[in-house]
Coordinates of C-alpha atoms in Angstrom, one line a residue:
Chain A
M1 CA -46.2 -1.3 -25.7
D2 CA -43.0 0.4 -26.5
Q3 CA -39.9 -1.2 -28.4
W4 CA -37.6 -2.7 -26.1
T5 CA -34.2 -1.4 -26.6
F6 CA -30.8 -3.1 -26.2
Q7 CA -27.6 -1.2 -25.5
P8 CA -24.9 -3.6 -25.6
A9 CA -21.1 -2.6 -24.3
S10 CA -19.8 -0.2 -26.1
D11 CA -16.6 -1.8 -26.3
L12 CA -18.0 -5.3 -27.3
D13 CA -16.2 -5.6 -30.6
E14 CA -12.8 -5.4 -29.0
S15 CA -10.3 -7.7 -27.6
V16 CA -9.8 -7.9 -23.8
T17 CA -6.2 -6.4 -23.9
R18 CA -7.6 -4.0 -26.5
R19 CA -10.5 -3.0 -23.9
L20 CA -8.0 -1.9 -21.3
G21 CA -6.8 0.7 -23.4
S22 CA -9.9 1.6 -25.1
V23 CA -11.5 5.0 -24.3
R24 CA -14.8 2.8 -25.3
R25 CA -14.1 0.9 -22.1
E26 CA -17.2 -0.2 -20.0
P27 CA -16.1 -2.2 -16.8
G28 CA -18.3 -5.3 -15.8
L29 CA -19.2 -6.3 -12.7
F30 CA -15.4 -7.5 -11.6
G31 CA -13.7 -4.1 -12.8
W32 CA -16.7 -2.1 -11.0
A33 CA -16.5 -3.7 -7.6
V34 CA -12.4 -3.4 -7.9
H35 CA -12.8 0.0 -8.9
A36 CA -15.6 0.9 -5.9
L37 CA -12.8 -0.9 -3.3
T38 CA -9.9 1.3 -4.9
A39 CA -12.3 4.3 -4.5
S40 CA -13.4 3.7 -1.1
A41 CA -9.4 3.2 -0.2
A42 CA -8.5 6.5 -2.0
A43 CA -11.1 8.4 -0.2
G44 CA -10.1 6.8 3.2
Y45 CA -6.4 7.7 2.7
M46 CA -7.4 11.0 1.5
R47 CA -9.9 11.5 4.5
L48 CA -7.1 10.5 7.1
Y49 CA -3.7 11.5 5.7
H50 CA -4.6 14.6 3.7
R51 CA -7.6 15.8 6.2
L52 CA -9.7 16.0 3.1
T53 CA -12.7 18.7 3.2
V54 CA -15.1 19.3 0.5
R55 CA -17.0 22.2 -0.3
G56 CA -20.0 23.3 -3.0
S57 CA -21.0 19.4 -3.4
E58 CA -24.4 20.9 -4.0
H59 CA -23.1 21.6 -7.5
L60 CA -22.7 17.9 -8.7
P61 CA -25.7 16.4 -10.5
D62 CA -27.4 13.5 -8.9
D63 CA -26.3 10.8 -11.9
P64 CA -23.9 10.8 -14.5
P65 CA -23.4 12.1 -17.3
A66 CA -21.2 14.8 -16.3
I67 CA -17.7 16.3 -16.7
I68 CA -15.7 17.9 -13.9
V69 CA -12.8 20.3 -15.1
A70 CA -10.0 20.8 -12.6
N71 CA -7.0 22.5 -12.2
H72 CA -4.0 20.1 -12.1
T73 CA -0.6 20.4 -10.0
S74 CA 0.0 16.7 -8.5
H75 CA -0.9 13.0 -9.2
L76 CA -3.1 13.2 -6.1
D77 CA -5.4 15.3 -8.3
A78 CA -7.4 12.6 -9.8
A79 CA -7.8 10.7 -6.5
A80 CA -8.9 13.9 -4.7
I81 CA -11.6 14.7 -6.9
T82 CA -12.6 11.0 -6.8
A83 CA -12.7 10.8 -3.4
A84 CA -14.6 14.3 -2.9
L85 CA -17.5 12.7 -4.6
P86 CA -20.6 11.1 -2.9
R87 CA -20.6 7.4 -3.2
C88 CA -23.0 7.0 -5.9
L89 CA -21.1 9.5 -8.5
R90 CA -17.6 7.8 -7.5
R91 CA -18.1 4.5 -8.6
E92 CA -18.9 5.7 -12.0
A93 CA -16.0 8.4 -12.0
F94 CA -13.3 8.0 -14.8
S95 CA -10.6 10.2 -15.5
L96 CA -8.4 11.1 -18.2
A97 CA -4.6 10.2 -18.4
A98 CA -2.0 9.9 -20.8
D99 CA -2.2 7.4 -23.0
D100 CA 1.6 7.5 -23.7
Y101 CA 2.6 7.1 -20.0
F102 CA -0.2 5.0 -18.4
F103 CA -1.3 2.9 -21.1
R104 CA 2.2 2.0 -22.5
T105 CA 2.4 -1.8 -21.8
T106 CA -0.8 -4.4 -21.0
F107 CA 0.5 -4.2 -17.4
R108 CA 0.3 -0.6 -16.9
S109 CA -3.3 -0.5 -19.1
A110 CA -4.7 -3.1 -16.4
C111 CA -3.6 -1.2 -13.7
A112 CA -4.6 2.2 -14.8
A113 CA -7.9 0.7 -16.3
I114 CA -9.1 -1.7 -13.0
A115 CA -7.4 0.2 -10.4
I116 CA -8.0 3.8 -11.3
N117 CA -10.6 3.8 -13.8
A118 CA -8.7 5.7 -16.2
L119 CA -9.6 6.3 -19.7
P120 CA -6.6 7.1 -22.2
M121 CA -6.1 10.5 -23.6
R122 CA -3.5 10.1 -26.6
R123 CA -1.8 12.9 -28.0
G124 CA -0.2 14.7 -31.0
K125 CA -2.1 14.0 -34.2
A126 CA -4.7 11.1 -32.7
V127 CA -6.0 13.4 -29.9
R128 CA -8.9 14.6 -32.5
Q129 CA -10.1 11.0 -32.8
A130 CA -9.8 10.5 -28.9
L131 CA -12.0 13.3 -28.4
A132 CA -14.4 12.3 -30.9
D133 CA -14.6 8.9 -29.3
L134 CA -14.9 10.4 -25.5
R135 CA -18.0 12.9 -26.9
R136 CA -19.8 9.7 -28.3
R137 CA -19.2 8.1 -24.6
M138 CA -20.6 11.3 -23.0
E139 CA -23.5 11.4 -25.4
N140 CA -24.3 7.9 -24.6
G141 CA -24.4 8.8 -20.8
H142 CA -22.9 6.2 -18.2
C143 CA -20.1 8.5 -17.3
L144 CA -18.5 10.8 -15.3
L145 CA -15.3 12.4 -16.6
I146 CA -12.6 14.1 -14.6
V147 CA -10.7 16.4 -16.8
F148 CA -7.5 18.2 -16.2
P149 CA -7.6 21.0 -19.5
E150 CA -4.1 22.1 -18.7
G151 CA -2.9 19.2 -20.2
T152 CA 0.0 18.4 -17.7
R153 CA 0.9 19.0 -14.3
S154 CA 1.6 22.9 -13.3
R155 CA 5.0 23.2 -12.1
T156 CA 4.7 26.0 -9.8
G157 CA 1.2 25.3 -8.6
T158 CA -0.3 28.2 -10.6
L159 CA -3.4 27.7 -13.0
A160 CA -2.1 27.5 -16.6
E161 CA -4.2 28.4 -19.6
F162 CA -6.8 25.6 -20.7
K163 CA -6.1 24.0 -23.9
C164 CA -8.9 23.8 -26.3
G165 CA -9.4 20.1 -26.1
V166 CA -11.7 20.8 -23.6
G167 CA -14.0 23.0 -25.7
M168 CA -13.5 20.0 -28.7
L169 CA -15.0 17.5 -25.9
V170 CA -17.7 19.3 -24.4
A171 CA -18.8 22.2 -27.2
G172 CA -22.4 21.1 -28.1
L173 CA -22.8 18.8 -25.8
S174 CA -26.1 18.8 -23.4
V175 CA -24.0 17.5 -20.4
P176 CA -23.4 19.4 -17.3
I177 CA -19.6 20.9 -16.5
V178 CA -18.6 20.9 -13.1
P179 CA -15.4 23.2 -12.4
A180 CA -13.4 22.2 -9.7
W181 CA -10.4 23.3 -7.7
I182 CA -7.9 21.3 -5.4
D183 CA -6.3 23.2 -2.8
G184 CA -3.1 21.8 -1.6
A185 CA -2.2 19.1 -3.5
H186 CA 0.9 21.0 -4.8
R187 CA 2.4 21.4 -1.1
A188 CA 1.7 17.2 -1.0
L189 CA 3.0 16.0 -3.8
P190 CA 4.4 18.3 -6.3
P191 CA 5.8 16.9 -9.8
G192 CA 9.1 15.4 -9.4
K193 CA 8.5 14.1 -5.9
R194 CA 7.5 10.6 -5.1
C195 CA 6.5 10.2 -1.4
P196 CA 3.4 12.4 -0.3
R197 CA 3.3 15.2 2.6
P198 CA 0.6 15.1 4.9
A199 CA -0.9 18.4 3.5
K200 CA -4.1 19.3 4.2
L201 CA -6.4 19.2 0.9
E202 CA -9.5 21.1 0.0
V203 CA -11.6 20.3 -3.2
R204 CA -14.2 23.2 -4.2
F205 CA -16.8 22.4 -6.8
G206 CA -18.4 25.6 -8.4
P207 CA -22.0 26.1 -10.2
T208 CA -22.1 23.8 -13.2
L209 CA -21.6 25.3 -16.6
D210 CA -23.6 24.5 -19.8
F211 CA -22.5 24.3 -23.6
A212 CA -25.0 22.9 -25.3
E213 CA -25.5 25.8 -27.4
T214 CA -22.0 26.6 -28.2
P215 CA -20.8 25.7 -31.9
N216 CA -18.3 23.0 -32.0
K217 CA -16.1 24.7 -33.9
R218 CA -12.8 26.6 -33.3
D219 CA -14.5 29.7 -31.8
G220 CA -16.4 27.7 -29.9
W221 CA -13.8 25.3 -28.5
Q222 CA -11.6 28.6 -27.1
H223 CA -15.3 29.7 -25.5
V224 CA -15.6 26.8 -23.8
A225 CA -11.8 26.7 -22.5
D226 CA -11.5 30.2 -21.7
R227 CA -15.2 29.7 -19.4
C228 CA -14.0 27.0 -18.1
F229 CA -10.8 28.6 -16.9
D230 CA -12.7 31.6 -15.4
A231 CA -14.9 29.0 -13.5
V232 CA -12.0 27.1 -11.9
H233 CA -9.7 30.3 -11.3
Q234 CA -12.7 31.8 -9.3
L235 CA -12.3 29.2 -7.3
S236 CA -9.0 29.4 -6.3
D237 CA -9.8 32.8 -5.7
A238 CA -12.6 31.9 -3.0
V239 CA -9.9 31.2 -0.4
N240 CA -6.6 33.1 -1.7
Chain B
M1 CA -15.3 -37.0 3.1
T2 CA -14.4 -40.9 2.3
D3 CA -11.3 -42.0 -0.1
R4 CA -13.7 -42.7 -2.7
D5 CA -14.5 -39.0 -2.9
V6 CA -10.9 -37.7 -2.6
A7 CA -9.9 -39.6 -5.8
R8 CA -13.1 -38.6 -7.6
L9 CA -12.6 -34.9 -6.8
F10 CA -9.0 -34.6 -6.8
D11 CA -7.0 -37.6 -7.8
P12 CA -6.1 -38.0 -12.0
R13 CA -4.5 -41.1 -11.6
V14 CA -8.4 -42.6 -11.8
L15 CA -8.2 -42.1 -15.3
L16 CA -5.5 -44.8 -15.7
G17 CA -7.8 -47.1 -14.6
E18 CA -10.7 -45.8 -17.3
P19 CA -9.7 -47.5 -20.5
T20 CA -12.7 -46.1 -22.0
T21 CA -11.8 -42.5 -21.2
L22 CA -8.3 -43.1 -22.5
W23 CA -9.5 -43.8 -26.0
L24 CA -11.9 -41.2 -25.9
L25 CA -9.0 -38.7 -24.9
G26 CA -7.0 -40.4 -27.8
G27 CA -9.3 -40.4 -30.3
A28 CA -10.2 -36.6 -29.5
V29 CA -6.8 -35.7 -29.6
A30 CA -6.0 -37.6 -32.9
L31 CA -9.0 -36.2 -34.4
L32 CA -7.3 -32.7 -33.7
A33 CA -4.2 -33.9 -35.1
I34 CA -5.4 -35.0 -38.2
A35 CA -8.0 -32.1 -38.7
P36 CA -5.3 -29.8 -40.4
L37 CA -5.5 -32.7 -43.3
A38 CA -8.6 -31.5 -44.2
F39 CA -7.5 -27.8 -44.9
L40 CA -5.6 -29.0 -47.7
I41 CA -8.6 -29.6 -49.9
A42 CA -10.0 -26.2 -48.7
P43 CA -9.8 -23.2 -50.9
K44 CA -6.8 -21.0 -50.2
S45 CA -8.3 -17.8 -49.4
L46 CA -10.2 -19.9 -46.6
Q47 CA -6.6 -21.5 -44.9
P48 CA -5.6 -18.6 -42.7
E49 CA -9.2 -18.6 -40.9
L50 CA -9.3 -22.5 -40.6
W51 CA -5.4 -22.2 -39.4
Q52 CA -7.1 -19.8 -36.8
R53 CA -10.0 -21.6 -35.8
W54 CA -7.8 -24.8 -35.1
R55 CA -5.5 -23.3 -32.8
T56 CA -8.4 -22.0 -30.7
W57 CA -9.8 -25.5 -31.0
L58 CA -6.3 -26.6 -29.3
V59 CA -7.2 -24.0 -26.6
I60 CA -10.7 -25.4 -26.1
A61 CA -9.6 -29.1 -25.9
A62 CA -6.7 -28.2 -23.3
V63 CA -9.1 -26.2 -21.1
T64 CA -12.0 -28.6 -21.7
L65 CA -10.6 -31.8 -21.6
G66 CA -7.6 -30.9 -18.9
P67 CA -9.9 -30.7 -16.2
I68 CA -12.1 -33.4 -16.9
A69 CA -8.6 -35.4 -16.8
L70 CA -7.8 -33.7 -13.6
G71 CA -10.8 -34.7 -11.3
A72 CA -14.3 -33.8 -10.5
A73 CA -13.1 -30.6 -8.5
A74 CA -11.2 -29.3 -11.3
T75 CA -14.2 -30.2 -13.7
I76 CA -16.6 -28.4 -11.9
L77 CA -14.8 -25.6 -11.3
S78 CA -13.7 -25.2 -15.0
V79 CA -17.8 -25.2 -15.6
A80 CA -18.5 -22.8 -13.4
V81 CA -15.6 -20.6 -14.9
L82 CA -17.5 -21.3 -18.0
G83 CA -21.1 -20.0 -17.1
L84 CA -19.6 -17.2 -15.5
L85 CA -17.9 -16.1 -18.5
C86 CA -20.9 -17.2 -20.6
Y87 CA -23.2 -14.8 -18.6
R88 CA -20.9 -12.0 -18.8
E89 CA -20.8 -12.1 -22.4
F90 CA -24.4 -12.4 -22.8
A91 CA -24.6 -9.7 -19.9
R92 CA -22.3 -7.3 -21.9
A93 CA -24.4 -8.0 -25.4
T94 CA -27.7 -7.1 -23.9
G95 CA -26.4 -3.9 -21.4
L96 CA -27.7 -6.0 -18.5
F97 CA -24.1 -5.6 -16.9
R98 CA -25.1 -2.5 -16.0
N99 CA -27.9 -3.1 -13.7
R100 CA -25.2 -4.3 -10.8
L101 CA -27.4 -5.4 -8.7
T102 CA -29.3 -8.0 -10.9
S103 CA -26.2 -8.9 -12.4
A104 CA -24.3 -9.3 -9.0
T105 CA -27.3 -11.6 -7.9
V106 CA -27.2 -13.8 -11.0
A107 CA -23.4 -14.2 -10.4
L108 CA -24.3 -15.1 -7.0
A109 CA -26.8 -17.4 -7.9
I110 CA -24.3 -19.2 -10.5
G111 CA -22.0 -19.7 -7.8
L112 CA -24.4 -21.2 -5.5
T113 CA -25.6 -23.4 -8.0
F114 CA -21.8 -24.6 -9.0
F115 CA -21.8 -25.2 -5.3
A116 CA -24.7 -27.4 -5.1
A117 CA -23.3 -29.5 -7.8
I118 CA -19.8 -29.9 -5.8
D119 CA -21.4 -30.6 -2.8
N120 CA -23.5 -33.3 -4.7
Y121 CA -26.5 -31.7 -3.0
Y122 CA -29.2 -32.2 -5.6
A123 CA -32.2 -31.1 -3.7
F124 CA -30.7 -27.6 -3.0
F125 CA -29.2 -27.9 -7.1
V126 CA -33.2 -28.0 -8.0
A127 CA -34.2 -25.8 -5.3
L128 CA -32.2 -22.8 -6.5
F129 CA -34.1 -22.3 -9.7
P130 CA -37.2 -21.1 -8.3
L131 CA -34.9 -19.2 -4.9
S132 CA -32.6 -17.6 -8.0
V133 CA -35.5 -16.3 -10.0
G134 CA -37.1 -14.5 -6.7
A135 CA -33.8 -13.2 -5.9
I136 CA -33.3 -11.6 -9.2
A137 CA -37.0 -10.4 -9.5
L138 CA -36.0 -8.8 -5.9
A139 CA -32.6 -7.4 -7.3
G140 CA -34.5 -5.6 -9.9
V141 CA -37.0 -4.1 -7.7
L142 CA -34.6 -2.8 -4.8
P143 CA -33.1 -0.2 -7.1
D144 CA -36.9 1.5 -7.0
R145 CA -36.7 2.1 -11.0
P146 CA -39.8 0.2 -11.9
D147 CA -39.1 1.6 -15.8
G148 CA -37.3 -1.9 -17.6
F149 CA -38.1 -4.1 -14.5
I150 CA -39.5 -6.6 -16.6
Q151 CA -36.9 -6.4 -19.2
R152 CA -33.9 -6.8 -16.7
T153 CA -35.5 -9.4 -14.3
A154 CA -36.6 -11.5 -18.2
L155 CA -33.1 -11.2 -19.4
A156 CA -31.5 -11.8 -15.9
T157 CA -33.5 -15.2 -15.5
L158 CA -33.2 -16.3 -18.6
A159 CA -29.4 -15.6 -18.6
Y160 CA -29.4 -17.7 -15.3
G161 CA -31.4 -20.7 -16.9
L162 CA -29.1 -21.3 -19.7
F163 CA -25.6 -20.2 -17.8
G164 CA -26.3 -21.1 -14.6
S165 CA -28.7 -23.6 -13.7
G166 CA -28.3 -25.4 -17.6
L167 CA -24.8 -25.3 -17.7
A168 CA -24.5 -26.5 -14.1
H169 CA -26.0 -29.9 -15.1
L170 CA -23.0 -30.2 -17.0
A171 CA -20.6 -30.0 -13.9
F172 CA -23.1 -32.3 -11.9
F173 CA -22.3 -34.9 -14.1
A174 CA -19.2 -35.2 -12.2
N175 CA -20.9 -36.7 -9.0
N176 CA -20.5 -40.1 -10.9
Y177 CA -17.7 -41.6 -10.1
D178 CA -16.9 -42.6 -14.0
Y179 CA -18.2 -39.1 -15.1
R180 CA -15.0 -38.6 -17.5
A181 CA -15.9 -41.0 -20.4
L182 CA -19.8 -39.5 -20.2
L183 CA -18.5 -36.0 -20.1
I184 CA -16.1 -36.7 -22.9
W185 CA -18.6 -37.9 -25.1
L186 CA -20.8 -35.5 -24.7
L187 CA -18.5 -32.8 -25.6
V188 CA -17.1 -34.7 -28.5
A189 CA -20.8 -35.3 -29.8
T190 CA -22.1 -31.9 -29.2
E191 CA -19.1 -30.1 -30.7
L192 CA -18.7 -33.3 -33.9
N193 CA -22.8 -32.3 -34.5
D194 CA -22.0 -28.6 -35.1
I195 CA -19.2 -29.5 -37.5
F196 CA -21.5 -32.1 -39.1
A197 CA -24.6 -29.2 -39.5
F198 CA -21.7 -26.7 -41.2
T199 CA -20.5 -29.4 -43.7
A200 CA -24.0 -30.7 -44.7
G201 CA -25.4 -27.4 -44.9
K202 CA -22.2 -26.9 -47.3
V203 CA -22.5 -30.0 -49.2
I204 CA -26.6 -30.6 -49.3
G205 CA -27.8 -27.2 -48.7
G206 CA -31.5 -27.0 -49.4
R207 CA -34.2 -25.0 -48.3
K208 CA -33.4 -22.6 -45.9
F209 CA -34.6 -23.5 -42.1
V210 CA -34.9 -20.3 -40.7
P211 CA -33.8 -17.7 -42.9
R212 CA -34.4 -14.5 -40.6
T213 CA -32.9 -16.0 -37.6
S214 CA -29.8 -17.7 -39.2
P215 CA -29.4 -17.5 -43.1
N216 CA -26.9 -20.0 -43.4
K217 CA -28.9 -22.7 -41.4
T218 CA -30.5 -25.2 -44.3
L219 CA -32.9 -28.2 -44.1
G220 CA -30.2 -30.2 -45.7
G221 CA -27.8 -29.3 -42.8
A222 CA -29.7 -29.9 -40.1
V223 CA -31.2 -33.5 -41.1
G224 CA -27.6 -34.1 -42.3
A225 CA -26.2 -33.4 -38.7
V226 CA -28.9 -35.4 -36.9
V227 CA -28.1 -38.5 -39.2
L228 CA -24.0 -38.1 -38.9
T229 CA -24.4 -37.4 -35.2
S230 CA -26.4 -40.4 -34.7
A231 CA -24.2 -42.5 -36.9
T232 CA -21.4 -41.5 -34.7
A233 CA -22.6 -40.5 -31.1
M234 CA -24.8 -43.6 -30.8
P235 CA -22.1 -46.1 -31.3
L236 CA -19.9 -44.2 -29.0
A237 CA -22.8 -44.0 -26.1
M238 CA -23.6 -47.8 -26.2
W239 CA -19.6 -48.4 -25.9
V240 CA -19.6 -45.4 -23.2
F241 CA -22.5 -47.1 -21.3
A242 CA -21.9 -50.2 -22.2
G243 CA -23.6 -52.5 -19.1
T244 CA -26.3 -50.1 -18.1
V245 CA -29.7 -49.3 -19.2
A246 CA -28.3 -46.0 -21.4
G247 CA -26.1 -48.4 -23.3
Q248 CA -29.2 -50.3 -25.2
W249 CA -29.2 -49.5 -28.7
Y250 CA -32.7 -47.6 -28.3
H251 CA -31.3 -45.4 -25.5
A252 CA -28.1 -44.5 -27.2
L253 CA -30.4 -43.7 -30.3
V254 CA -32.3 -41.3 -28.5
L255 CA -29.1 -39.7 -26.5
A256 CA -27.6 -38.9 -30.0
V257 CA -30.6 -37.4 -31.3
M258 CA -31.2 -35.4 -28.7
I259 CA -27.7 -34.0 -28.7
S260 CA -28.3 -33.3 -32.5
V261 CA -31.6 -31.8 -32.4
L262 CA -31.2 -30.1 -29.0
G263 CA -27.4 -28.9 -30.2
Q264 CA -28.8 -27.0 -33.0
C265 CA -31.5 -25.4 -31.1
G266 CA -29.1 -24.1 -28.9
D267 CA -27.3 -22.7 -31.6
L268 CA -30.7 -21.1 -33.3
L269 CA -31.4 -19.7 -29.6
L270 CA -28.1 -17.7 -29.4
S271 CA -28.7 -17.0 -33.0
S272 CA -32.1 -15.2 -32.0
V273 CA -30.3 -13.6 -29.1
K274 CA -27.6 -12.1 -31.9
R275 CA -29.9 -11.3 -34.6
D276 CA -32.4 -9.3 -32.0
L277 CA -29.2 -7.2 -30.9
G278 CA -28.2 -6.7 -34.6
L279 CA -24.4 -8.5 -33.4
K280 CA -22.5 -10.8 -35.8
D281 CA -20.4 -12.3 -32.4
L282 CA -21.5 -12.0 -28.7
G283 CA -17.8 -11.4 -27.9
T284 CA -14.0 -11.8 -28.9
L285 CA -12.7 -14.1 -26.8
L286 CA -12.2 -17.0 -29.2
P287 CA -10.4 -16.1 -32.5
G288 CA -11.5 -17.4 -35.3
H289 CA -14.9 -18.3 -33.5
G290 CA -16.1 -15.3 -31.7
G291 CA -17.3 -15.3 -28.4
L292 CA -17.7 -18.1 -25.9
L293 CA -21.0 -18.4 -26.5
D294 CA -20.4 -18.8 -30.1
R295 CA -18.8 -21.5 -29.6
C296 CA -21.1 -23.3 -26.1
D297 CA -24.3 -22.1 -27.4
S298 CA -25.2 -26.3 -27.9
L299 CA -24.6 -27.1 -24.7
V300 CA -26.7 -24.9 -23.1
L301 CA -30.0 -27.2 -24.3
V302 CA -28.1 -30.4 -24.6
A303 CA -26.7 -30.5 -20.8
P304 CA -29.9 -30.7 -18.9
A305 CA -31.8 -33.0 -21.4
V306 CA -28.8 -35.6 -21.7
F307 CA -28.5 -35.2 -17.7
H308 CA -32.4 -35.8 -16.7
Y309 CA -32.6 -38.7 -19.5
I310 CA -29.4 -40.3 -17.9
G311 CA -30.6 -39.4 -14.6
Y312 CA -34.3 -40.8 -15.4
L313 CA -32.4 -44.1 -16.2
H314 CA -30.3 -45.0 -13.6
G315 CA -29.7 -41.7 -11.5
I316 CA -26.6 -39.6 -11.2
G317 CA -24.3 -39.0 -8.3
G318 CA -26.8 -41.5 -6.1
D319 CA -23.9 -43.6 -5.3
E320 CA -21.2 -41.0 -4.1
T321 CA -21.6 -39.3 -0.8
Q322 CA -24.3 -36.2 -0.6
R323 CA -23.8 -33.2 0.7
L324 CA -20.0 -33.6 0.7
F325 CA -19.4 -29.9 2.1
S326 CA -22.4 -28.9 3.6
A327 CA -23.2 -31.6 5.6
G328 CA -20.9 -30.4 8.1
L329 CA -22.2 -26.6 8.2
F330 CA -25.1 -26.9 10.7

């Protein structure tokens, strides 16, 4: 008979408040149920208010782990991608959010963690450690990560260069990378606006990329960033 | 619901008519107040940890004794929250929480068991064990993933048995009108037993008891705890149960020995879980103590054993209204 293996929660050694702002956070039954509710509500809002359409769903894996890389022009982006996912993946989706904004206080951390299932992305000197923690998390499975490799929202709606961080996250990992293009979010809620307009949204997923053989060093990181950029850019050209 | 039921469930003023409870509460508060005096003789290096533990003890005392004083409804609700939090800690430590349907079934079963307790519906309370085990097994089947079925079902059944059905016996005590003194006695005796086991182990020492499961446990500590707990809990039991069958010296002695032996067994049980998982603590909720289970492990076996012993001697909840809430449902 095989030896049983146990996999304790990866954030078991962290206090309740620290857990909220931890990359290793694994939601329990309550957190999962709240996220399932908010994700379903977001999906309903996206379909009714923004008439969200989805193309290329066949490229999505059946189960986590996976990483979705997408363009970033609006605060609606993470919700749009989450809403575009099949229900079984939607519940497991985490999006990366700026640590210095979404996780500044315990209250904000609780909202970001429980309601939108965000994981903190540290900037500056802490970025390498944060990416290493995320890599470990992806290696252990149980996670579908939504990443915006431009690092910030595009002010013009055009695709900006991808940062090498995405390469540091995925180079050498045998996790499928799904490129995605979100169309219309910049018209609906561009940076600086507070109230979304009922603009039509479309999310297009492309064929998966694999960087399992890519070396986890500077050249490899740049290669990953360039390939992801090209894949996402191609999806934008699908209509334009 | 009669006035007597309302008073038992919701009226904290009943406490004022129970001198035994008031004395016990006063004693528990006094023990907590004078505990820091013992820190004076402890080595300086240990003092920060001792103070942290003491502060946590104050919180534990407030959230356990407070609801008991408030009424049976608050008592049962607080034990229900304790059971759910203990399950959460166990599920996170073992990874069972990732099997969401199984986990939700255990949480629902725990909720129903505590409903049976507050309803004073003993037949349902008993029936829930086999029904819950069946539901847990079914929840393991439905995702159509036979790999690991036995493991997740066995873990979930153990968790329900210990933190649902087991701890709910503590809540069911509140169906006695004079439950307060009984519960405070039980909790104080169980926690004193932990302290006696630790102290006797340090002072007497002796042969390692179960070195691979719990390297710090010694035979001297185990026997010392039984002697010291019996010496403390037995006279307290004779006082708390005065005028009833359980107040006889031999029943009081059996109850005290039961608390000591099963309290230590519960401790060893959770130690085995921790060793198997390779973890030092099962959580971080109680600073200085570890997780909630590191503090409540002794209660999981003590509660049902003491419940059934006292139940055998003079019943529990039999004099109060049965099926308080469910009788009107159908």
